[in-house]
JSON list of C-alpha atoms in Angstrom, two decimals:
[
{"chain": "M", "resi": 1, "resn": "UNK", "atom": "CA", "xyz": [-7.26, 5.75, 13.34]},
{"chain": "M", "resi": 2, "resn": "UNK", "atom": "CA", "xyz": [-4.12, 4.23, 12.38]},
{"chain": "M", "resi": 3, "resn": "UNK", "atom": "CA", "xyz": [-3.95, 1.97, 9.40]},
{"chain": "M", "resi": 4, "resn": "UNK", "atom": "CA", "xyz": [-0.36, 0.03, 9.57]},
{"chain": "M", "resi": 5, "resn": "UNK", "atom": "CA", "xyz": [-2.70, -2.94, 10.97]},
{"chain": "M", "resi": 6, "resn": "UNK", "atom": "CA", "xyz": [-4.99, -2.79, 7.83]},
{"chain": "M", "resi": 7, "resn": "UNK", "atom": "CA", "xyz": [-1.70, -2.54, 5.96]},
{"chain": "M", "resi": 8, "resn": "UNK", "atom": "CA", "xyz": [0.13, -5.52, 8.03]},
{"chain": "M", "resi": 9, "resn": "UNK", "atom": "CA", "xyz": [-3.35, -7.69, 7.85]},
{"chain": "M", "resi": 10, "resn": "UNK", "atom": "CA", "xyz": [-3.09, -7.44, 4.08]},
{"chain": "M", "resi": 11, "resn": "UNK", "atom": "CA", "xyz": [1.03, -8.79, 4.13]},
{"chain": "M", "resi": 12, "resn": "UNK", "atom": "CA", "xyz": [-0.18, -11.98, 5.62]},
{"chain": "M", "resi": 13, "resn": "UNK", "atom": "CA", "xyz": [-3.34, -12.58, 3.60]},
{"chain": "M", "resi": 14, "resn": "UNK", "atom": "CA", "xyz": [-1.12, -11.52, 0.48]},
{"chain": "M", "resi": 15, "resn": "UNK", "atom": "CA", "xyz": [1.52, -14.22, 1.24]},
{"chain": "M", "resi": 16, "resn": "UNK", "atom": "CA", "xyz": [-1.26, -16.75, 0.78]},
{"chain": "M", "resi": 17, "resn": "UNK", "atom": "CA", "xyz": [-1.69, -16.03, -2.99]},
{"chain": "M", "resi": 18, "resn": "UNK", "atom": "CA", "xyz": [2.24, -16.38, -3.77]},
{"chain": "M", "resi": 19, "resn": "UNK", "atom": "CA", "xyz": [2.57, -19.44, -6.27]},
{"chain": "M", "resi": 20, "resn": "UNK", "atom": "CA", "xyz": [4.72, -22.43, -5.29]},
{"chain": "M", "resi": 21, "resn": "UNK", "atom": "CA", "xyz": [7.57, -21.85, -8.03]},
{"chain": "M", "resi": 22, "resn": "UNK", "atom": "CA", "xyz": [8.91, -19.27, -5.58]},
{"chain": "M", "resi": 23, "resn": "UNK", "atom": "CA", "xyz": [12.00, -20.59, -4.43]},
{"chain": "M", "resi": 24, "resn": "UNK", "atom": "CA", "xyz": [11.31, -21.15, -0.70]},
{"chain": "M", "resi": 25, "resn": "UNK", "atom": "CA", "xyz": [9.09, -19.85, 1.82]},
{"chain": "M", "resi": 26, "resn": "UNK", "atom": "CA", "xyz": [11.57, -16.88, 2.91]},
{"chain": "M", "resi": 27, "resn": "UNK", "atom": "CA", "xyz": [11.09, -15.79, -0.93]},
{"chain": "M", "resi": 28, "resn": "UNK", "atom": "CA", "xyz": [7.03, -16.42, -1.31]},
{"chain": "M", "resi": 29, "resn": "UNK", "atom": "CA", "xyz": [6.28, -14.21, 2.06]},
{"chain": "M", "resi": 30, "resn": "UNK", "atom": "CA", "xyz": [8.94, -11.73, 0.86]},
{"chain": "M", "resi": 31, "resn": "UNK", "atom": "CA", "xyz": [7.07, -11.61, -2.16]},
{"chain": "M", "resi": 32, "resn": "UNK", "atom": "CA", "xyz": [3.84, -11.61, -0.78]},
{"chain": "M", "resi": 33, "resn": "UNK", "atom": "CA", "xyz": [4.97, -8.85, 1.49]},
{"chain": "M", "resi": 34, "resn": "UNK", "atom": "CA", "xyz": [6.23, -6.73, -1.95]},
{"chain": "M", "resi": 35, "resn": "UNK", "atom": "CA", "xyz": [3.04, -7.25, -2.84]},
{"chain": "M", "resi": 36, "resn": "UNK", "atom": "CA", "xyz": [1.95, -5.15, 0.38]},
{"chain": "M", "resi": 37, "resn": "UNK", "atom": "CA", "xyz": [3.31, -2.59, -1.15]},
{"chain": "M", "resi": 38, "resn": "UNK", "atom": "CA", "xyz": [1.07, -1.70, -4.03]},
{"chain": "M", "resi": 39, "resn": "UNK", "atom": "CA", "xyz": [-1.94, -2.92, -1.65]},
{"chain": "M", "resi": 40, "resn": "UNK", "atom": "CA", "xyz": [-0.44, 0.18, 0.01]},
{"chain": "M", "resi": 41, "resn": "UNK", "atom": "CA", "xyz": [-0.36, 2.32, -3.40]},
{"chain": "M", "resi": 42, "resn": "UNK", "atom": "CA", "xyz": [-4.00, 1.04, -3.32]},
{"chain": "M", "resi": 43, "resn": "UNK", "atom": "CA", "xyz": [-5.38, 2.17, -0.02]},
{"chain": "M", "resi": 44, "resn": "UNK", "atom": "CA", "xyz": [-4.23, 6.17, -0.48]},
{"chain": "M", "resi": 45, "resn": "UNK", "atom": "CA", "xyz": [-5.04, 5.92, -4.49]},
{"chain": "M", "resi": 46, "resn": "UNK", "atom": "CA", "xyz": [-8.64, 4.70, -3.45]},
{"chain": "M", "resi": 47, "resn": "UNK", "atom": "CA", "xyz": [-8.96, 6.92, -0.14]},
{"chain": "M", "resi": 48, "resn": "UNK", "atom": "CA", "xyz": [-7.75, 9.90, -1.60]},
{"chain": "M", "resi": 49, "resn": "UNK", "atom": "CA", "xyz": [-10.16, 9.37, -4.82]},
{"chain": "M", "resi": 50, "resn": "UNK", "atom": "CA", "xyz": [-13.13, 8.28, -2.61]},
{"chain": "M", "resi": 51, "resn": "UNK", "atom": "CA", "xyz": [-12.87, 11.38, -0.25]},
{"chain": "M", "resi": 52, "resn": "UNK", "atom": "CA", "xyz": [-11.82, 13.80, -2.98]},
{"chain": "M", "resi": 53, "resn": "UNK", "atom": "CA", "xyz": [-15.45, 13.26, -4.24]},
{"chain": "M", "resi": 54, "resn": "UNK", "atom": "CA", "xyz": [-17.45, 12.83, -1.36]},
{"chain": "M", "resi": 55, "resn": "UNK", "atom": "CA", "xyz": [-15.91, 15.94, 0.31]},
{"chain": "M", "resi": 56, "resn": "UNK", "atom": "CA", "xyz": [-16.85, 18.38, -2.22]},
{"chain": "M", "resi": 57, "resn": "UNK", "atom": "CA", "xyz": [-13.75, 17.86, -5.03]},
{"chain": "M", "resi": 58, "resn": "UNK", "atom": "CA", "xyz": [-11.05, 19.39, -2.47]},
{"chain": "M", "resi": 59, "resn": "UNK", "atom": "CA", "xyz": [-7.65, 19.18, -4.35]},
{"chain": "M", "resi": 60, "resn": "UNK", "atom": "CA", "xyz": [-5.78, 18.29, -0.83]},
{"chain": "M", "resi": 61, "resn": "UNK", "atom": "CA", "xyz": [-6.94, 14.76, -1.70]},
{"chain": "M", "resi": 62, "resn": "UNK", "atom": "CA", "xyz": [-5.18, 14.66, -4.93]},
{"chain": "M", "resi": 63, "resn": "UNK", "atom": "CA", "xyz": [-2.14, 16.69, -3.76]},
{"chain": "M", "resi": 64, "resn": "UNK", "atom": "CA", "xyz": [-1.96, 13.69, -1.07]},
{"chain": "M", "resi": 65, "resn": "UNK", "atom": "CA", "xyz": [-1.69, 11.16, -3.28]},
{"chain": "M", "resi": 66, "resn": "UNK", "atom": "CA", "xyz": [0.35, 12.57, -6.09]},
{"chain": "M", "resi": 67, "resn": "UNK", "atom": "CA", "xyz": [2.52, 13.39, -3.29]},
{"chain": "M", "resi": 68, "resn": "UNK", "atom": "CA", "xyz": [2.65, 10.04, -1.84]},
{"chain": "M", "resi": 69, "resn": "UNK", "atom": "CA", "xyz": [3.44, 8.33, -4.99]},
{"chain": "M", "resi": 70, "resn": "UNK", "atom": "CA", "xyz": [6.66, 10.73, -5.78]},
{"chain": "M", "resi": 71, "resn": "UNK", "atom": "CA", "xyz": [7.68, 9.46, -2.15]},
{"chain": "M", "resi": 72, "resn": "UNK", "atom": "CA", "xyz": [7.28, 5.48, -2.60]},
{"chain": "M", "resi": 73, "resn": "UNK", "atom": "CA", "xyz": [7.52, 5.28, -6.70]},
{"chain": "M", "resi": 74, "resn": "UNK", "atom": "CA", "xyz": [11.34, 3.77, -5.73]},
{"chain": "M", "resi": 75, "resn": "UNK", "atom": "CA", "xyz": [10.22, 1.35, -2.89]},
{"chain": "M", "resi": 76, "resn": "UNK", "atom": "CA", "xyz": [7.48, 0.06, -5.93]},
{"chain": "M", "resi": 77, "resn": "UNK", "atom": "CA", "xyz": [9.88, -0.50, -8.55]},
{"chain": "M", "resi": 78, "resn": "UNK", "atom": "CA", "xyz": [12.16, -2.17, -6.37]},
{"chain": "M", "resi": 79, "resn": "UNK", "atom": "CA", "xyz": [9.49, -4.52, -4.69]},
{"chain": "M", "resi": 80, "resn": "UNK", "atom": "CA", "xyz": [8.76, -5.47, -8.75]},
{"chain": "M", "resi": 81, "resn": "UNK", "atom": "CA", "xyz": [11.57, -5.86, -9.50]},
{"chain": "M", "resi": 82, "resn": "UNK", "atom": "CA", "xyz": [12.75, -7.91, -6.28]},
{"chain": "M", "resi": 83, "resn": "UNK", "atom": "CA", "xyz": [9.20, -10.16, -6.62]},
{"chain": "M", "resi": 84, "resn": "UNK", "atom": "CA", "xyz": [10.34, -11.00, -10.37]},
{"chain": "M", "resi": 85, "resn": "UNK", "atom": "CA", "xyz": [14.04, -11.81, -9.43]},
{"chain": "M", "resi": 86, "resn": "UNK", "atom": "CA", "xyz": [12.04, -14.49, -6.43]},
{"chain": "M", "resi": 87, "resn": "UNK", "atom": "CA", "xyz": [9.94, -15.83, -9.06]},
{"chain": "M", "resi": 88, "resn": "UNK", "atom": "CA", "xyz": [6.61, -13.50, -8.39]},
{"chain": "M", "resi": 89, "resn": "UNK", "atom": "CA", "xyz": [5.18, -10.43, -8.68]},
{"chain": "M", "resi": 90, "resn": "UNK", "atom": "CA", "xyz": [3.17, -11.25, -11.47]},
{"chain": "M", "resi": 91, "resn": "UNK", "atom": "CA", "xyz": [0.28, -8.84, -13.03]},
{"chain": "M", "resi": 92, "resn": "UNK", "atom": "CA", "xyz": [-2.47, -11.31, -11.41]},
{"chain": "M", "resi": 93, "resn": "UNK", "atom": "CA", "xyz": [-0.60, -10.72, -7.54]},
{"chain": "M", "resi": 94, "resn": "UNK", "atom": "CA", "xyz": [0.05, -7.22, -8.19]},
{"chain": "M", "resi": 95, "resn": "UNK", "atom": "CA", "xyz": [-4.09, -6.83, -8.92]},
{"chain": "M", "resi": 96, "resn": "UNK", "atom": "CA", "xyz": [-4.83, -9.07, -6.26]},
{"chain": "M", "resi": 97, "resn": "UNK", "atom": "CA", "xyz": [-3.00, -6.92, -3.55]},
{"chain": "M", "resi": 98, "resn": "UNK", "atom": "CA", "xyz": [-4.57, -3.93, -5.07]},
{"chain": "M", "resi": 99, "resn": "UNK", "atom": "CA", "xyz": [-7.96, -5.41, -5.45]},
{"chain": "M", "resi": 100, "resn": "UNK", "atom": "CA", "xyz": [-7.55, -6.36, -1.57]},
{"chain": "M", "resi": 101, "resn": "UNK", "atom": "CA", "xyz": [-5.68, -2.90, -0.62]},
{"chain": "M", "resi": 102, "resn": "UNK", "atom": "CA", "xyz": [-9.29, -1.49, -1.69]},
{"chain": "M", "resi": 103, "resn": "UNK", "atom": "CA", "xyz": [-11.60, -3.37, -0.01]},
{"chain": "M", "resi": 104, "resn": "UNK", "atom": "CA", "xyz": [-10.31, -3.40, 3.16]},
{"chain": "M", "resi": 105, "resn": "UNK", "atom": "CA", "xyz": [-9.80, 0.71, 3.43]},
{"chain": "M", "resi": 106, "resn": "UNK", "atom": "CA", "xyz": [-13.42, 1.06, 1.60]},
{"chain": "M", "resi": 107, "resn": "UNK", "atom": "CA", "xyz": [-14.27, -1.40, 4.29]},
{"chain": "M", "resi": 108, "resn": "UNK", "atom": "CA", "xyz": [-12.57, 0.45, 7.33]},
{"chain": "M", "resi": 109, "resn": "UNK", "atom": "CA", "xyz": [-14.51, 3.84, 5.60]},
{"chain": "M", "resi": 110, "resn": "UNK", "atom": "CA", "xyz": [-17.87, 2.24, 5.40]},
{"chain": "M", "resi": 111, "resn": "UNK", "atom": "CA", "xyz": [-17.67, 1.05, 9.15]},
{"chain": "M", "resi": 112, "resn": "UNK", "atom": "CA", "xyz": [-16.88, 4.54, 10.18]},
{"chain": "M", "resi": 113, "resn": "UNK", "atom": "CA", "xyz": [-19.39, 6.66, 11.95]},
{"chain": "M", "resi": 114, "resn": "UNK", "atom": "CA", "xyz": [-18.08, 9.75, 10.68]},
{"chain": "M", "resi": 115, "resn": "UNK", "atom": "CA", "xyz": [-17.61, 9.86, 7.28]},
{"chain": "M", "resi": 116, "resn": "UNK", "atom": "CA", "xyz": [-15.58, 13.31, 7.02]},
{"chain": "M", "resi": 117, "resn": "UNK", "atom": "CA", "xyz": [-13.41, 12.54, 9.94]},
{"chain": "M", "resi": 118, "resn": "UNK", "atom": "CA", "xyz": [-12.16, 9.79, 8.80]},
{"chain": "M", "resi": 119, "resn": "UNK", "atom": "CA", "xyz": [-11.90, 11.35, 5.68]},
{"chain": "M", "resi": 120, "resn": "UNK", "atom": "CA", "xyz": [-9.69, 14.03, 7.25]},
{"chain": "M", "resi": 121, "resn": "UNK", "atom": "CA", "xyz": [-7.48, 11.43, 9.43]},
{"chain": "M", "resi": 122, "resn": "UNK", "atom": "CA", "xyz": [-6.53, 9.44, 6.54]},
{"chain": "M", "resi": 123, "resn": "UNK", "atom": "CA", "xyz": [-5.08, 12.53, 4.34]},
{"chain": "M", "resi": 124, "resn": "UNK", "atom": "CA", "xyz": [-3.15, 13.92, 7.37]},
{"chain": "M", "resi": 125, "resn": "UNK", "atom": "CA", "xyz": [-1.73, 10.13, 7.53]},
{"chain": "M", "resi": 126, "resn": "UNK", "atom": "CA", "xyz": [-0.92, 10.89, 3.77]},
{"chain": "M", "resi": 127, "resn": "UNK", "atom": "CA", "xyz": [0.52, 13.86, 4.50]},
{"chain": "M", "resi": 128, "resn": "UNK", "atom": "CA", "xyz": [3.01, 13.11, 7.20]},
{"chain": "M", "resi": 129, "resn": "UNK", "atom": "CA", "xyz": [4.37, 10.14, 5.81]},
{"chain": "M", "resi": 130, "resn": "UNK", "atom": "CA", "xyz": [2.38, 7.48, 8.22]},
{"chain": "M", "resi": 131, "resn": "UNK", "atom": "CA", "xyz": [1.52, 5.40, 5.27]},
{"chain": "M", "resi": 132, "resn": "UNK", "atom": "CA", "xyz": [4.70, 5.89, 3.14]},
{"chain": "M", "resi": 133, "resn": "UNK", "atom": "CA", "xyz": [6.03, 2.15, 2.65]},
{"chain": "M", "resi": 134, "resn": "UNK", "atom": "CA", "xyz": [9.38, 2.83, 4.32]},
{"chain": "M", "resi": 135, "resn": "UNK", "atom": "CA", "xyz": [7.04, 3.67, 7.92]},
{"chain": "M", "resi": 136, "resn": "UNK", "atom": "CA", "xyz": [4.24, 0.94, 7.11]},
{"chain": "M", "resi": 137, "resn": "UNK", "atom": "CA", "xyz": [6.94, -1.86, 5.85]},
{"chain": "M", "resi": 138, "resn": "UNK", "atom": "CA", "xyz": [9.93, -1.43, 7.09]},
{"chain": "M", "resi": 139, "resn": "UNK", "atom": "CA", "xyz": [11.15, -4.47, 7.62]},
{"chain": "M", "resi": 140, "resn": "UNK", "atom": "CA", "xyz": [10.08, -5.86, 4.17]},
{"chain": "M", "resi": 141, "resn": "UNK", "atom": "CA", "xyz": [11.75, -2.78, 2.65]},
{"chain": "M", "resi": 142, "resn": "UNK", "atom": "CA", "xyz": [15.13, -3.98, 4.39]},
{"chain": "M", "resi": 143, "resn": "UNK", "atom": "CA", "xyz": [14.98, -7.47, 3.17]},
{"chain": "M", "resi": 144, "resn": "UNK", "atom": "CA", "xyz": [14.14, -6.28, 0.03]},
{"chain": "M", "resi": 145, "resn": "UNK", "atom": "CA", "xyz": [17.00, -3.92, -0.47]},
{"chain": "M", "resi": 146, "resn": "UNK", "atom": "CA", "xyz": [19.36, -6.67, 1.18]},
{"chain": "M", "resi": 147, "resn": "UNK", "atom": "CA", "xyz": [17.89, -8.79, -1.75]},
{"chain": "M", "resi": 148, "resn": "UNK", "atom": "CA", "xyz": [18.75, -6.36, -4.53]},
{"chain": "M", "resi": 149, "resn": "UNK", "atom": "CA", "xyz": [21.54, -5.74, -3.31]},
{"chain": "M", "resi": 150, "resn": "UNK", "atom": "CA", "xyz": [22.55, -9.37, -4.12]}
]
């Protein structure tokens, strides 16, 4: 069960809801692929909540996730502030990748025959780093970088 295509599925669908004023289309599917990463943030906060409680309130859920966000908090804050400097990245994207982040891994979960399993796959993901931006987006973490860099 690997999720990079859930995560790469939600960079183009993301890159749909970037508004014209961004300066070309290099810059709105940059954006949109910034965006990506807090539909990222979004998948392991609402995986890790879902099977915390549905597992019986184990704390490796939460431990997964806090420990996930000390790894990517820097990739975030630089895809905000490289969306603003492009002309996006506004609070109704950022919810809209999260919203969409959401769906799609309660989606994935909901399709899955076994409920704890897939429970269990996605936290080892967590755990080794699979779904850390700088594995799931690399590319889109080098532009953006080359962009700040600017």
């Amino acid at each position: 069960m690997l999720l990079r295509p859930l995560i790469c599925t939600a960079v183009v669908w993301l890159a749909t809801l970037i508004p014209a004023h961004a300066q070309d289309g290099s810059d709105a599917e940059l954006i949109g692929e910034l965006m990506a990463f807090h539909g990222s943030e979004a998948i392991v906060k609402a995986m890790t909540t879902h099977c915390y409680e549905t597992t019986g309130l184990d704390e490796t859920y939460h431990q997964a996730s806090d420990d996930w966000y000390l790894r990517n908090i820097g990739f975030l804050e630089l895809a905000d502030r490289v969306a603003e400097r492009l002309g996006g990245g506004t609070p109704e994207e950022v919810a809209a990748a999260e919203t969409y982040g959401g769906s799609q891994i309660m989606s994935a979960y909901n399709q899955a025959e076994d409920k704890d399993s897939f429970c269990q796959g996605f936290v080892e993901q967590v755990n080794d780093g699979a779904l850390d931006i700088d594995k799931s987006l690399p590319d889109a973490l080098k532009r953006a970088q080359a962009v700040a860099a600017h």
